[in-house]
PDB file of C-alpha atoms in Angstrom:
ATOM      1  CA  MET A 612      66.861 196.976 121.446  1.00 86.00           C
ATOM      2  CA  GLU A 613      70.623 196.305 121.495  1.00 88.00           C
ATOM      3  CA  ILE A 614      72.374 197.328 118.287  1.00 93.00           C
ATOM      4  CA  PRO A 615      75.822 195.710 117.934  1.00 93.00           C
ATOM      5  CA  SER A 616      78.527 198.014 116.653  1.00 92.00           C
ATOM      6  CA  SER A 617      81.459 195.632 116.091  1.00 90.00           C
ATOM      7  CA  TRP A 618      82.249 192.023 115.215  1.00 90.00           C
ATOM      8  CA  ASN A 619      83.077 191.127 118.804  1.00 90.00           C
ATOM      9  CA  GLU A 620      79.440 191.936 119.661  1.00 94.00           C
ATOM     10  CA  LEU A 621      77.911 189.884 116.841  1.00 93.00           C
ATOM     11  CA  THR A 622      77.296 186.160 117.382  1.00 95.00           C
ATOM     12  CA  ILE A 623      77.176 183.456 114.728  1.00 94.00           C
ATOM     13  CA  LYS A 624      73.426 183.244 115.330  1.00 95.00           C
ATOM     14  CA  GLN A 625      72.939 186.930 114.513  1.00 95.00           C
ATOM     15  CA  PHE A 626      75.269 186.806 111.522  1.00 92.00           C
ATOM     16  CA  THR A 627      73.745 183.727 109.866  1.00 92.00           C
ATOM     17  CA  ARG A 628      70.200 185.020 110.382  1.00 93.00           C
ATOM     18  CA  ALA A 629      71.178 188.312 108.766  1.00 92.00           C
ATOM     19  CA  LEU A 630      72.860 186.393 105.934  1.00 89.00           C
ATOM     20  CA  ALA A 631      69.649 184.427 105.360  1.00 91.00           C
ATOM     21  CA  VAL A 632      67.675 187.678 105.144  1.00 93.00           C
ATOM     22  CA  GLU A 633      70.177 189.071 102.658  1.00 89.00           C
ATOM     23  CA  GLY A 634      69.621 186.071 100.399  1.00 86.00           C
ATOM     24  CA  THR A 635      65.808 186.303 100.532  1.00 91.00           C
ATOM     25  CA  GLU A 636      63.611 188.158  98.045  1.00 92.00           C
ATOM     26  CA  TYR A 637      61.243 190.772  99.517  1.00 93.00           C
ATOM     27  CA  GLU A 638      58.548 192.711  97.722  1.00 92.00           C
ATOM     28  CA  TYR A 639      59.452 195.979  99.450  1.00 91.00           C
ATOM     29  CA  GLN A 640      62.827 197.248 100.640  1.00 90.00           C
ATOM     30  CA  VAL A 641      61.434 198.323 104.001  1.00 92.00           C
ATOM     31  CA  GLU A 642      60.337 194.715 104.641  1.00 94.00           C
ATOM     32  CA  LYS A 643      63.909 193.591 104.118  1.00 93.00           C
ATOM     33  CA  GLN A 644      65.244 196.338 106.376  1.00 93.00           C
ATOM     34  CA  ILE A 645      62.883 195.294 109.160  1.00 95.00           C
ATOM     35  CA  ALA A 646      63.790 191.611 108.777  1.00 95.00           C
ATOM     36  CA  TRP A 647      67.492 192.548 108.724  1.00 92.00           C
ATOM     37  CA  ILE A 648      67.204 194.577 111.930  1.00 95.00           C
ATOM     38  CA  ALA A 649      65.186 191.845 113.657  1.00 96.00           C
ATOM     39  CA  ALA A 650      67.697 189.162 112.670  1.00 95.00           C
ATOM     40  CA  ILE A 651      70.608 191.053 114.202  1.00 95.00           C
ATOM     41  CA  THR A 652      69.033 192.735 117.218  1.00 95.00           C
ATOM     42  CA  GLY A 653      66.418 190.147 118.141  1.00 94.00           C
ATOM     43  CA  ALA A 654      63.729 192.824 118.038  1.00 94.00           C
ATOM     44  CA  ASP A 655      60.156 191.824 117.228  1.00 95.00           C
ATOM     45  CA  GLU A 656      59.275 192.557 113.600  1.00 95.00           C
ATOM     46  CA  LYS A 657      55.743 193.619 114.552  1.00 94.00           C
ATOM     47  CA  GLU A 658      57.148 196.254 116.888  1.00 94.00           C
ATOM     48  CA  LEU A 659      59.562 197.462 114.227  1.00 94.00           C
ATOM     49  CA  GLU A 660      56.668 197.847 111.808  1.00 94.00           C
ATOM     50  CA  GLN A 661      55.147 200.407 114.182  1.00 94.00           C
ATOM     51  CA  MET A 662      58.185 202.685 113.829  1.00 94.00           C
ATOM     52  CA  ASN A 663      58.345 205.459 111.271  1.00 93.00           C
ATOM     53  CA  LEU A 664      60.376 204.880 108.120  1.00 92.00           C
ATOM     54  CA  THR A 665      63.078 207.370 109.070  1.00 93.00           C
ATOM     55  CA  ASP A 666      63.880 205.512 112.299  1.00 93.00           C
ATOM     56  CA  VAL A 667      63.885 202.144 110.556  1.00 93.00           C
ATOM     57  CA  ALA A 668      66.290 203.451 107.914  1.00 92.00           C
ATOM     58  CA  ALA A 669      68.539 204.973 110.594  1.00 94.00           C
ATOM     59  CA  ILE A 670      68.870 201.660 112.442  1.00 94.00           C
ATOM     60  CA  ALA A 671      69.478 199.780 109.189  1.00 92.00           C
ATOM     61  CA  ASN A 672      72.250 202.243 108.319  1.00 92.00           C
ATOM     62  CA  LYS A 673      73.901 201.618 111.696  1.00 93.00           C
ATOM     63  CA  LEU A 674      74.105 197.943 110.772  1.00 93.00           C
ATOM     64  CA  GLN A 675      75.560 198.341 107.282  1.00 91.00           C
ATOM     65  CA  TRP A 676      79.016 197.380 108.586  1.00 91.00           C
ATOM     66  CA  VAL A 677      77.772 193.769 108.854  1.00 90.00           C
ATOM     67  CA  LYS A 678      77.648 193.639 105.052  1.00 86.00           C
ATOM     68  CA  GLN A 679      81.266 194.756 104.754  1.00 81.00           C
ATOM     69  CA  PRO A 680      83.422 192.332 106.773  1.00 75.00           C
ATOM     70  CA  ILE A 681      86.926 193.628 107.376  1.00 73.00           C
ATOM     71  CA  PHE A 682      89.257 191.413 109.400  1.00 69.00           C
ATOM     72  CA  GLU A 683      92.883 190.666 109.911  1.00 67.00           C
ATOM     73  CA  GLU A 684      93.392 187.296 108.265  1.00 66.00           C
ATOM     74  CA  LYS A 685      95.645 185.990 111.039  1.00 74.00           C
ATOM     75  CA  VAL A 686      94.083 182.812 112.430  1.00 77.00           C
ATOM     76  CA  SER A 687      94.147 182.568 116.220  1.00 80.00           C
ATOM     77  CA  LYS A 688      95.595 179.370 117.647  1.00 86.00           C
ATOM     78  CA  PHE A 689      93.439 179.476 120.796  1.00 88.00           C
ATOM     79  CA  PHE A 690      90.377 181.233 122.139  1.00 90.00           C
ATOM     80  CA  TYR A 691      88.272 181.095 125.276  1.00 91.00           C
ATOM     81  CA  LEU A 692      84.499 180.731 125.342  1.00 92.00           C
ATOM     82  CA  ASN A 693      82.366 180.322 128.450  1.00 89.00           C
ATOM     83  CA  GLY A 694      85.483 179.686 130.519  1.00 87.00           C
ATOM     84  CA  LYS A 695      86.784 176.869 128.283  1.00 89.00           C
ATOM     85  CA  LEU A 696      89.903 176.911 126.131  1.00 91.00           C
ATOM     86  CA  TYR A 697      89.606 175.849 122.479  1.00 93.00           C
ATOM     87  CA  GLU A 698      92.450 175.030 120.134  1.00 91.00           C
ATOM     88  CA  VAL A 699      92.142 175.725 116.409  1.00 90.00           C
ATOM     89  CA  CYS A 700      93.430 172.866 114.247  1.00 86.00           C
ATOM     90  CA  ASN A 701      95.057 175.039 111.605  1.00 78.00           C
ATOM     91  CA  ASP A 702      97.721 172.470 110.696  1.00 77.00           C
ATOM     92  CA  ILE A 703      96.060 170.520 107.889  1.00 73.00           C
ATOM     93  CA  SER A 704      98.573 167.681 108.133  1.00 74.00           C
ATOM     94  CA  LYS A 705      97.310 166.928 111.660  1.00 80.00           C
ATOM     95  CA  ILE A 706      93.590 166.946 110.852  1.00 80.00           C
ATOM     96  CA  ARG A 707      92.052 163.495 111.077  1.00 83.00           C
ATOM     97  CA  ALA A 708      90.192 161.880 108.205  1.00 81.00           C
ATOM     98  CA  ASP A 709      86.823 162.041 109.977  1.00 84.00           C
ATOM     99  CA  GLN A 710      87.373 165.744 110.649  1.00 85.00           C
ATOM    100  CA  MET A 711      88.138 166.425 107.007  1.00 79.00           C
ATOM    101  CA  ILE A 712      85.098 164.465 105.863  1.00 80.00           C
ATOM    102  CA  ASP A 713      82.850 166.466 108.196  1.00 84.00           C
ATOM    103  CA  LEU A 714      84.550 169.706 107.211  1.00 80.00           C
ATOM    104  CA  CYS A 715      84.014 169.105 103.503  1.00 77.00           C
ATOM    105  CA  SER A 716      80.379 168.121 104.073  1.00 79.00           C
ATOM    106  CA  PHE A 717      79.691 171.501 105.715  1.00 82.00           C
ATOM    107  CA  MET A 718      81.387 173.267 102.807  1.00 76.00           C
ATOM    108  CA  LYS A 719      79.080 171.840 100.138  1.00 74.00           C
ATOM    109  CA  ASP A 720      76.375 174.505 100.077  1.00 68.00           C
ATOM    110  CA  ASN A 721      76.788 177.909 101.724  1.00 73.00           C
ATOM    111  CA  PRO A 722      79.626 177.442 104.246  1.00 77.00           C
ATOM    112  CA  MET A 723      78.859 180.691 106.068  1.00 80.00           C
ATOM    113  CA  LEU A 724      75.390 179.409 106.963  1.00 85.00           C
ATOM    114  CA  ASN A 725      77.087 176.327 108.423  1.00 88.00           C
ATOM    115  CA  VAL A 726      79.936 178.235 110.025  1.00 89.00           C
ATOM    116  CA  HIS A 727      79.075 177.080 113.567  1.00 93.00           C
ATOM    117  CA  LYS A 728      79.319 173.464 112.367  1.00 92.00           C
ATOM    118  CA  LEU A 729      82.591 174.197 110.600  1.00 89.00           C
ATOM    119  CA  MET A 730      83.972 175.797 113.780  1.00 91.00           C
ATOM    120  CA  ALA A 731      82.891 172.830 115.913  1.00 93.00           C
ATOM    121  CA  THR A 732      84.849 170.582 113.545  1.00 91.00           C
ATOM    122  CA  VAL A 733      88.170 172.411 113.698  1.00 89.00           C
ATOM    123  CA  CYS A 734      88.077 173.979 117.187  1.00 92.00           C
ATOM    124  CA  ILE A 735      88.850 171.354 119.821  1.00 91.00           C
ATOM    125  CA  PRO A 736      88.262 171.887 123.562  1.00 90.00           C
ATOM    126  CA  ARG A 737      91.302 171.427 125.791  1.00 86.00           C
ATOM    127  CA  LYS A 738      91.149 170.070 129.333  1.00 76.00           C
ATOM    128  CA  TRP A 739      94.721 171.038 130.056  1.00 69.00           C
ATOM    129  CA  LEU A 740      96.833 173.757 128.477  1.00 64.00           C
ATOM    130  CA  LEU A 741      99.709 171.455 127.557  1.00 64.00           C
ATOM    131  CA  ILE A 742      97.632 168.464 126.454  1.00 70.00           C
ATOM    132  CA  HIS A 743      96.045 168.463 122.995  1.00 73.00           C
ATOM    133  CA  GLY A 744      92.383 167.544 122.757  1.00 78.00           C
ATOM    134  CA  LYS A 745      90.937 165.136 120.199  1.00 87.00           C
ATOM    135  CA  TYR A 746      88.079 165.590 117.775  1.00 88.00           C
ATOM    136  CA  ASP A 747      84.936 163.917 119.091  1.00 89.00           C
ATOM    137  CA  GLY A 748      82.219 163.559 116.463  1.00 87.00           C
ATOM    138  CA  ALA A 749      79.711 162.538 119.143  1.00 89.00           C
ATOM    139  CA  ARG A 750      80.028 165.972 120.790  1.00 91.00           C
ATOM    140  CA  HIS A 751      79.997 167.916 117.541  1.00 93.00           C
ATOM    141  CA  GLN A 752      76.316 168.896 117.682  1.00 94.00           C
ATOM    142  CA  GLN A 753      76.563 170.072 121.292  1.00 94.00           C
ATOM    143  CA  ILE A 754      79.613 172.245 120.625  1.00 95.00           C
ATOM    144  CA  SER A 755      78.115 173.483 117.359  1.00 95.00           C
ATOM    145  CA  ASN A 756      74.943 174.658 119.114  1.00 96.00           C
ATOM    146  CA  MET A 757      76.947 176.417 121.797  1.00 96.00           C
ATOM    147  CA  PHE A 758      79.112 178.178 119.203  1.00 96.00           C
ATOM    148  CA  PHE A 759      75.973 179.222 117.315  1.00 96.00           C
ATOM    149  CA  GLU A 760      74.542 180.953 120.373  1.00 95.00           C
ATOM    150  CA  HIS A 761      77.653 182.477 121.932  1.00 95.00           C
ATOM    151  CA  LEU A 762      80.715 182.596 119.667  1.00 94.00           C
ATOM    152  CA  THR A 763      81.327 186.032 118.160  1.00 93.00           C
ATOM    153  CA  MET A 764      82.329 186.736 114.589  1.00 91.00           C
ATOM    154  CA  ASP A 765      85.632 188.419 115.441  1.00 89.00           C
ATOM    155  CA  LYS A 766      86.916 184.933 116.376  1.00 88.00           C
ATOM    156  CA  VAL A 767      84.977 183.093 113.680  1.00 88.00           C
ATOM    157  CA  TYR A 768      85.555 184.968 110.446  1.00 85.00           C
ATOM    158  CA  PRO A 769      89.348 184.581 110.027  1.00 85.00           C
ATOM    159  CA  ILE A 770      89.154 180.871 110.916  1.00 84.00           C
ATOM    160  CA  ALA A 771      86.196 180.253 108.595  1.00 81.00           C
ATOM    161  CA  LEU A 772      87.889 182.114 105.739  1.00 78.00           C
ATOM    162  CA  PHE A 773      91.090 180.103 106.221  1.00 78.00           C
ATOM    163  CA  PHE A 774      89.300 176.753 106.101  1.00 75.00           C
ATOM    164  CA  CYS A 775      87.066 177.781 103.200  1.00 70.00           C
ATOM    165  CA  ARG A 776      90.198 178.405 101.173  1.00 72.00           C
ATOM    166  CA  VAL A 777      91.861 175.210 102.366  1.00 67.00           C
ATOM    167  CA  CYS A 778      88.814 173.071 101.613  1.00 65.00           C
ATOM    168  CA  ASN A 779      88.394 174.570  98.170  1.00 64.00           C
ATOM    169  CA  ALA A 780      92.034 173.795  97.421  1.00 62.00           C
ATOM    170  CA  PHE A 781      91.682 170.341  98.968  1.00 59.00           C
ATOM    171  CA  LEU A 782      88.599 169.516  96.926  1.00 55.00           C
ATOM    172  CA  GLN A 783      90.341 170.754  93.792  1.00 55.00           C
ATOM    173  CA  THR A 784      93.262 168.440  94.571  1.00 55.00           C
ATOM    174  CA  ILE A 785      90.844 165.531  94.930  1.00 50.00           C
ATOM    175  CA  LEU A 786      89.281 166.372  91.556  1.00 47.00           C
ATOM    176  CA  ILE A 787      92.707 166.539  89.920  1.00 53.00           C
ATOM    177  CA  SER A 788      93.683 163.207  91.496  1.00 47.00           C
ATOM    178  CA  LEU A 789      90.457 161.592  90.322  1.00 45.00           C
ATOM    179  CA  GLU A 790      90.963 162.998  86.839  1.00 54.00           C
ATOM    180  CA  ASN A 791      94.524 161.648  86.752  1.00 54.00           C
ATOM    181  CA  GLU A 792      93.313 158.270  88.010  1.00 49.00           C
ATOM    182  CA  LYS A 793      90.595 158.220  85.355  1.00 51.00           C
ATOM    183  CA  ASP A 794      93.160 158.952  82.629  1.00 56.00           C
ATOM    184  CA  ARG A 795      95.406 156.197  83.956  1.00 57.00           C
ATOM    185  CA  LEU A 796      92.570 153.650  83.948  1.00 55.00           C
ATOM    186  CA  ILE A 797      91.519 154.649  80.430  1.00 57.00           C
ATOM    187  CA  THR A 798      95.108 154.278  79.211  1.00 63.00           C
ATOM    188  CA  GLU A 799      95.367 150.851  80.846  1.00 62.00           C
ATOM    189  CA  ALA A 800      92.028 149.786  79.375  1.00 60.00           C
ATOM    190  CA  ILE A 801      93.072 150.851  75.872  1.00 60.00           C
ATOM    191  CA  SER A 802      96.371 149.042  76.302  1.00 63.00           C
ATOM    192  CA  ASP A 803      94.579 145.883  77.444  1.00 57.00           C
ATOM    193  CA  LEU A 804      92.130 146.074  74.555  1.00 57.00           C
ATOM    194  CA  GLN A 805      94.956 146.500  72.079  1.00 58.00           C
ATOM    195  CA  LYS A 806      96.812 143.579  73.616  1.00 58.00           C
ATOM    196  CA  TYR A 807      93.658 141.450  73.639  1.00 50.00           C
ATOM    197  CA  GLY A 808      92.944 142.394  70.042  1.00 50.00           C
ATOM    198  CA  SER A 809      96.477 141.521  69.014  1.00 49.00           C
ATOM    199  CA  ASP A 810      96.339 138.152  70.778  1.00 48.00           C
ATOM    200  CA  SER A 811      92.973 137.417  69.151  1.00 41.00           C
ATOM    201  CA  ARG A 812      94.358 138.005  65.681  1.00 40.00           C
ATOM    202  CA  ILE A 813      97.244 135.678  66.432  1.00 35.00           C
ATOM    203  CA  ASN A 814      94.873 132.985  67.643  1.00 40.00           C
ATOM    204  CA  MET A 815      92.661 133.366  64.583  1.00 35.00           C
ATOM    205  CA  VAL A 816      95.630 133.098  62.265  1.00 39.00           C
ATOM    206  CA  GLY A 817      96.832 130.067  64.137  1.00 39.00           C
ATOM    207  CA  SER A 818      93.457 128.369  63.889  1.00 41.00           C
ATOM    208  CA  THR A 819      93.288 128.716  60.080  1.00 40.00           C
ATOM    209  CA  THR A 820      96.662 127.220  59.380  1.00 39.00           C
TER     210      THR A 820
END
């Protein structure tokens, strides 16, 4: 059993599986500890159930750091994975509309459970160091799956946190814009109704004279 001791040893796959365990109700605490250990280490739960409680608790304690993420919030511009260079699109003004749509769709529920999809949306592979890559929605699933299996949380967490904040602010801006647009339309409608009502009274007066 390999027990990771730092974020650069923990993949998205391990992290999201542990996160799912954390959000699940268990009848007994030891059941949750076993599921937690299995999610992170890949150990078989049946084998873990054969261990004594002291050993199970000791391993669970070694993994408590996963529940307390501490990172520098500086977002890396580039990172390598499996020999390929990826560029992080951290300039919101340069993100394409289809990227933003995909990004917001992965933010709807629990973004950390979709973090590999979020990363595949904003991290673009580069063929050449000096030539920017372009977002390719057709390759999103392939890159997302690869990130899920191999990308470690030391690279992921600051980027994910940055875009979670950006998307929340972006969505709030959309809501404000929609609210302002709604108010404008209501004001126009009231104005039109008042004008229509005024014209109707004039016509009625004219028809009686």
